Structure formats: C-alpha cells, structure tokens
Coordinates of C-alpha atoms (C1' of nucleotides) in Angstrom, one line a residue:
Chain A
M25 CA -2.2 13.8 -27.9
A26 CA 1.0 11.7 -27.8
A27 CA 2.1 10.3 -24.5
P28 CA 4.9 12.2 -22.7
P29 CA 8.3 11.0 -23.9
E30 CA 9.1 10.1 -20.3
R31 CA 6.2 7.7 -20.1
R32 CA 7.2 6.1 -23.4
C33 CA 10.6 5.5 -21.9
W34 CA 9.0 3.9 -18.9
E35 CA 6.9 1.6 -21.0
R36 CA 9.9 0.4 -22.9
E37 CA 11.6 -0.4 -19.6
Q38 CA 8.6 -2.3 -18.4
A39 CA 8.5 -4.3 -21.6
R40 CA 12.2 -5.2 -21.2
L41 CA 11.8 -6.4 -17.6
K42 CA 8.6 -8.2 -18.2
A43 CA 10.5 -11.0 -19.9
G44 CA 11.8 -12.1 -16.5
V45 CA 8.4 -12.4 -14.8
V46 CA 7.5 -15.8 -13.4
E47 CA 3.9 -16.6 -12.4
Q48 CA 4.4 -20.0 -10.8
D49 CA 5.5 -21.4 -7.5
T50 CA 9.2 -21.8 -7.5
E51 CA 9.8 -22.5 -3.8
E52 CA 9.2 -25.7 -1.9
W53 CA 7.3 -24.0 0.9
Q54 CA 4.9 -22.6 -1.6
K55 CA 3.7 -26.0 -2.5
D56 CA 3.1 -27.1 1.1
P57 CA -0.5 -26.6 2.4
N58 CA 0.9 -25.2 5.7
F59 CA 3.8 -23.3 4.1
T60 CA 6.3 -25.5 6.0
G61 CA 9.7 -24.1 5.6
L62 CA 8.5 -20.5 5.4
E63 CA 10.1 -18.5 8.2
R64 CA 10.3 -14.9 7.0
V65 CA 7.8 -12.7 5.2
G66 CA 8.7 -9.1 4.1
G67 CA 6.6 -6.1 3.6
V68 CA 7.4 -2.7 1.9
D69 CA 5.7 0.6 1.8
L70 CA 6.4 4.3 1.2
S71 CA 4.7 7.1 3.3
Y72 CA 4.6 10.7 2.2
I73 CA 4.6 14.1 3.8
K74 CA 1.3 16.0 3.3
G75 CA 2.4 19.0 1.4
D76 CA 5.6 17.6 0.0
D77 CA 5.5 15.2 -2.9
T78 CA 9.3 14.7 -3.0
S79 CA 10.1 13.6 0.6
A80 CA 9.0 10.1 1.6
C81 CA 9.9 7.4 4.0
A82 CA 10.7 4.0 2.5
S83 CA 10.4 1.1 4.8
L84 CA 11.1 -2.6 4.7
V85 CA 10.1 -4.9 7.5
V86 CA 10.6 -8.6 7.9
L87 CA 8.2 -10.7 10.0
S88 CA 8.6 -14.2 11.4
Y89 CA 6.2 -16.8 10.0
P90 CA 3.8 -17.9 11.2
A91 CA 4.1 -15.8 14.4
L92 CA 4.2 -12.5 12.5
Q93 CA 6.7 -10.9 14.9
V94 CA 8.9 -8.1 13.6
L95 CA 12.5 -9.4 13.0
Y96 CA 13.9 -6.5 11.0
E97 CA 12.9 -2.9 10.3
D98 CA 14.5 -0.3 8.0
C99 CA 13.0 3.1 7.6
R100 CA 14.8 5.8 5.6
M101 CA 14.0 9.2 4.2
V102 CA 14.3 9.3 0.4
A103 CA 14.0 12.0 -2.3
V104 CA 11.3 10.9 -4.7
T105 CA 11.7 12.2 -8.2
A106 CA 9.2 10.5 -10.5
P107 CA 5.6 11.9 -10.2
Y108 CA 2.7 9.6 -9.3
V109 CA 0.9 8.5 -12.4
A110 CA -1.6 5.6 -12.1
G111 CA -0.1 2.7 -14.0
F112 CA 3.5 3.9 -13.4
L113 CA 3.8 3.6 -9.7
A114 CA 6.8 1.3 -9.9
F115 CA 8.9 4.0 -11.4
R116 CA 8.2 6.3 -8.4
E117 CA 8.7 3.8 -5.6
V118 CA 10.6 0.7 -6.7
P119 CA 14.1 2.2 -6.8
F120 CA 14.0 2.9 -3.0
L121 CA 12.5 -0.5 -2.3
V122 CA 15.3 -2.2 -4.3
E123 CA 17.8 -0.2 -2.3
A124 CA 16.2 -1.3 1.0
V125 CA 16.3 -5.0 0.0
Q126 CA 20.0 -4.7 -1.1
R127 CA 20.8 -3.0 2.2
L128 CA 19.2 -5.9 4.1
Q129 CA 21.0 -8.5 2.1
Q130 CA 24.3 -6.8 2.8
E131 CA 23.8 -6.1 6.5
E132 CA 21.6 -9.0 7.7
P133 CA 21.8 -11.7 5.0
K134 CA 20.3 -14.2 7.4
L135 CA 17.1 -12.1 7.6
R136 CA 16.5 -12.1 3.9
P137 CA 12.7 -12.5 3.4
Q138 CA 11.5 -15.5 1.4
V139 CA 8.6 -13.6 0.0
L140 CA 7.6 -9.9 -0.2
L141 CA 4.2 -8.4 0.1
V142 CA 4.0 -5.2 -1.9
D143 CA 1.6 -2.3 -1.6
G144 CA 0.1 -2.2 -5.1
N145 CA -0.6 -4.6 -8.0
G146 CA 1.4 -7.2 -9.9
L147 CA -0.2 -8.7 -13.0
L148 CA -3.4 -6.7 -12.3
H149 CA -2.1 -3.8 -14.4
H150 CA -2.5 -2.0 -17.7
R151 CA 0.5 -3.7 -19.2
G152 CA 0.5 -6.8 -16.9
F153 CA 3.5 -5.5 -15.0
G154 CA 2.7 -3.6 -11.8
V155 CA 5.0 -2.6 -9.0
A156 CA 5.0 -6.1 -7.4
C157 CA 6.3 -7.6 -10.7
H158 CA 8.8 -4.8 -11.1
L159 CA 10.3 -5.3 -7.6
G160 CA 10.3 -9.1 -8.0
V161 CA 12.3 -9.1 -11.2
L162 CA 14.8 -6.6 -9.8
T163 CA 15.3 -8.4 -6.5
D164 CA 14.7 -12.0 -7.7
L165 CA 12.4 -12.4 -4.7
P166 CA 8.9 -14.0 -4.8
C167 CA 6.5 -11.0 -4.7
I168 CA 2.8 -10.6 -4.1
G169 CA 0.8 -7.5 -5.0
V170 CA -1.8 -6.4 -2.4
A171 CA -3.8 -3.3 -3.4
K172 CA -6.5 -1.6 -1.3
N173 CA -8.3 -0.1 -4.3
L174 CA -9.2 -1.6 -7.6
L175 CA -7.1 -0.6 -10.6
Q176 CA -9.6 -0.3 -13.4
V177 CA -8.0 -2.2 -16.2
D178 CA -9.1 -4.7 -18.9
G179 CA -12.8 -3.8 -18.3
L180 CA -12.6 -4.2 -14.5
A181 CA -14.6 -1.5 -12.8
R182 CA -16.4 -0.6 -9.6
D183 CA -19.7 -1.4 -11.3
E184 CA -22.8 -3.3 -10.1
L185 CA -21.2 -6.7 -10.9
H186 CA -18.2 -5.8 -8.8
R187 CA -20.4 -4.6 -5.9
E188 CA -22.4 -7.8 -6.0
Q189 CA -19.2 -9.9 -5.9
I190 CA -18.2 -8.0 -2.8
R191 CA -21.5 -8.6 -1.2
S192 CA -21.4 -12.3 -1.9
L193 CA -17.9 -12.8 -0.5
Q194 CA -18.7 -11.0 2.6
R195 CA -21.3 -13.6 3.4
S196 CA -19.1 -16.6 2.5
G197 CA -15.9 -15.1 3.8
D198 CA -14.3 -16.2 0.5
T199 CA -12.7 -14.7 -2.5
F200 CA -13.8 -13.8 -6.0
P201 CA -11.9 -13.7 -9.3
L202 CA -11.0 -10.5 -11.1
T203 CA -11.7 -11.5 -14.6
G204 CA -10.9 -9.0 -17.3
T205 CA -12.8 -8.6 -20.6
S206 CA -10.1 -10.7 -22.1
G207 CA -11.3 -13.6 -20.0
R208 CA -8.1 -13.7 -18.1
V209 CA -8.1 -13.9 -14.3
L210 CA -5.8 -11.0 -13.3
G211 CA -6.2 -11.4 -9.6
M212 CA -8.5 -12.1 -6.7
G213 CA -10.7 -9.9 -4.5
A214 CA -10.7 -11.0 -0.9
C215 CA -12.0 -9.9 2.4
W216 CA -11.3 -11.9 5.5
V217 CA -11.6 -9.5 8.3
L218 CA -15.0 -7.9 8.5
D219 CA -15.7 -4.7 10.4
L220 CA -18.6 -5.7 12.6
S221 CA -18.2 -2.8 15.0
F222 CA -21.5 -1.3 14.0
L223 CA -23.4 -4.5 13.6
N224 CA -25.8 -3.8 16.5
A225 CA -26.6 -0.4 15.2
Q226 CA -27.4 -1.2 11.6
V227 CA -27.4 -4.9 11.0
L228 CA -29.0 -4.6 7.6
R229 CA -26.8 -1.9 6.2
S230 CA -23.6 -3.5 7.5
Y231 CA -23.6 -6.0 4.7
N232 CA -23.4 -3.2 2.2
N233 CA -21.1 -0.9 4.0
S234 CA -18.5 -3.0 5.8
S235 CA -14.9 -3.2 4.9
K236 CA -13.5 -3.1 1.4
P237 CA -11.8 -6.1 -0.1
L238 CA -8.1 -6.5 -0.9
Y239 CA -7.0 -7.0 -4.5
I240 CA -4.4 -9.7 -4.7
S241 CA -2.3 -10.4 -7.7
V242 CA 0.8 -12.3 -8.7
G243 CA 4.0 -10.3 -8.6
H244 CA 6.9 -12.7 -9.2
R245 CA 7.7 -16.4 -8.7
V246 CA 4.4 -17.3 -7.1
S247 CA 1.0 -18.7 -8.3
L248 CA -2.2 -16.8 -7.7
D249 CA -3.5 -19.5 -5.5
T250 CA -0.5 -19.5 -3.3
A251 CA -0.5 -15.7 -3.2
V252 CA -4.1 -15.7 -1.9
R253 CA -3.4 -18.3 0.7
L254 CA -0.3 -16.6 2.0
V255 CA -2.0 -13.2 2.3
R256 CA -4.9 -14.7 4.1
S257 CA -2.5 -16.4 6.6
C258 CA -0.8 -13.0 7.2
C259 CA -4.1 -11.1 8.0
R260 CA -4.8 -10.0 11.5
Y261 CA -6.6 -7.0 10.3
R262 CA -7.8 -6.1 6.8
V263 CA -4.3 -5.3 5.6
P264 CA -1.8 -8.2 5.9
E265 CA 0.6 -7.7 8.8
P266 CA 3.9 -7.2 6.8
I267 CA 2.5 -4.4 4.8
R268 CA 0.6 -3.0 7.8
Q269 CA 3.8 -2.9 9.9
A270 CA 5.8 -1.3 7.1
D271 CA 3.0 1.3 6.8
I272 CA 2.8 2.0 10.5
R273 CA 6.5 2.3 10.9
S274 CA 7.2 4.5 7.9
R275 CA 4.4 6.9 9.1
E276 CA 5.8 7.0 12.6
Y277 CA 9.2 7.7 11.2
I278 CA 7.9 10.7 9.2
R279 CA 6.0 12.0 12.3
K280 CA 9.2 12.0 14.3
Q281 CA 11.1 13.7 11.4
L282 CA 8.6 16.5 11.4
C283 CA 8.7 17.0 15.2
A284 CA 12.4 16.9 15.7
P285 CA 13.2 20.3 14.1
L286 CA 10.6 22.0 16.3
E287 CA 12.2 20.7 19.5
V288 CA 15.7 22.1 18.7
R289 CA 14.4 25.4 17.3
P290 CA 15.7 28.3 19.6
A291 CA 13.3 30.3 21.6
R292 CA 11.8 33.4 19.9
P293 CA 13.6 36.7 20.5
E294 CA 10.8 38.0 22.7
S295 CA 12.8 41.0 23.8
S296 CA 13.2 42.7 20.4
K297 CA 9.4 42.3 19.8
K298 CA 8.6 43.9 23.1
E299 CA 11.0 46.8 22.3
A300 CA 9.3 47.3 19.0
E301 CA 5.9 47.5 20.6
L302 CA 7.1 49.9 23.2
E303 CA 8.6 52.2 20.5
D304 CA 5.3 52.1 18.7
E305 CA 3.5 53.1 21.9
S306 CA 5.9 55.9 22.7
D307 CA 5.6 57.2 19.2
A308 CA 1.9 57.3 19.3
Chain B
dG10 C1' -15.4 15.5 -24.6
dC11 C1' -15.7 13.5 -19.9
dG12 C1' -14.5 10.5 -16.4
dA13 C1' -11.4 7.1 -14.4
dC14 C1' -6.9 6.5 -12.3
dA15 C1' -2.6 1.1 -7.5
dG16 C1' 0.3 4.7 -4.1
Chain C
dA26 C1' -0.5 8.9 -0.6
dT27 C1' -2.6 12.8 2.9
dC28 C1' -6.0 16.0 5.7
dT29 C1' -8.6 14.0 10.8
dT30 C1' -11.8 13.4 16.8
dG31 C1' -14.4 11.4 18.9
dT32 C1' -17.3 7.7 19.5
dC33 C1' -19.8 3.4 20.1
dG34 C1' -19.2 -1.4 21.2
dC35 C1' -17.1 -5.9 22.6

DNA sequence: GCGACAG
DNA sequence: ATCTTGTCGC
C-alpha cells in the first residue's frame, strides 16, 4: 500500500528543510560550563480538548535562567488541521509554535528566548528531523527535543536492553546513549529526578518501577552534550521547567475556556417544563 | 499478517 | 494528547 499523498508531501517538505539543520553549538553561552550569558529559556507545548481533536491551546513561555522564573507567557486557542501521525508531529503542531515565536519577537523582542525546549524529538526521528529540528530551522533558534516516551526508530525499542539501561542510570543518576542499529547516537536517555515517594513501602520494587526517563535529542544549533547539560539544569521535576510551565499553563487555559460558556449560559426555562408536567397530569 | 507508533 | 481520587509519606 502506497503512503497517502499527503504524507509524501510532508516528507518532501522535511527533506527540504533538513538542509538547514545544525547539530553544533553556535552560541558562546553553550560553550561555557555554567552557561554564563544564558538568561532566557523558552518552552512550548500544545494541549488538547478531550473529545475534540481540532481545538488546542498553543503556549509559549520564557523563563529566566538560572532562576527559572516565568518572564513571558502566551496561550492561544488554535484550530489544528493536520491529524496526529507518529513521525509527522511537526506538521500538526509546528505552525502554531512558529506563530507564537513570531508574536513574541514582535511584541516583546527583548524577551526572545536564547534556546527553546520542545515537547518531542529532534534528530531522534525516522527521518532524522523531528519537531524540534523543524521548529529550529523555521525560527532560527537553538532547539532541544525532550520526549517523555521513546520513539522506536533505527532499531531502538523498549526491549530488555533498554530496560536495563534505565535500571543502571537510576542507580548512577546519569544518562545513557540511544544508539541506533546504524551505530549512530541519536539522543540520550536521562532521569535526574527519582520518584522516591514509595521507597519505604517497596524498597526493592522501587528500582524497577520508579520514574521514566526523558529522551533528549538535538533539535537545532546545539550539540547533544550541551542539550543534555541544559535540560538537566532546568529540571526541578522530571519534566524540565520550561516545558512543564508551558504544559501547565496551556492546560489551565483550556480548562477556563471550557468553564466560561457554562457560567454565562442562561437559566433553564423551568416554568415551561412545569407547565408541561401539569398538562400531562391533568390529561391523565 | 501483526504490532509498534513523539504529541 | 486525554479520561482521573484519593492516598501515603517527607
């Protein structure tokens, strides 16, 4: 069965944009062990409404660095058109993220982030060009892909080897390379914040069941090593703060969108209902 | 053929 | 992505 023509078109577009991807540190602060000179880190995310796959809230936040305080927030309802297809996430979400970045640069140019953390993958992708690369090339900003689940590509899978790598890093607090069958390191698995809440109850099982790793990969204009160091320095909880704030705020925005119409809805016409009931009774 | 599949 | 409460512990 041939791939849908729409997907063919998407692949051509990715191939075209891929020429612009940069996998190396291009900024001075990236080369500094303490990221001296880095002052603003951005995070982006889309949240969806449960039964509605076309309405979403796109959010962009900018946090100060290293304090990680929110300097800027932009949440906006958008009409999503492209369906979600694993491997083609960028075509669904990137247009709205680019708009948000352009809006920021127009309205608050001084708050332009120096790097963006993106929910999803960069080079860790079927065609080596995930949403983080896509957004990076279109905005010309350094981008880092941070995924919460492993995209199974180039032989990578949630197999016994992968589970063993997770177990080993949870003891050392370190990272492990995501090496594809091709031999290429596509990204790094990492887990810096362990969930020890149930340590007392099941000490033994905790090592096998505690929090899942993050999957970090290069998006644009950043090296993998720098990407991993930066994400680590942004983690208060499992998910790095810029993405976490974008996620929290977009979900909250949607929650308020859903509640607002209920509050202004006029009271039910109780009178007519009672009259109808009375008529029924009188007829009976 | 069946299963897998970032958000 | 989203559906979902309480609960146990520091």
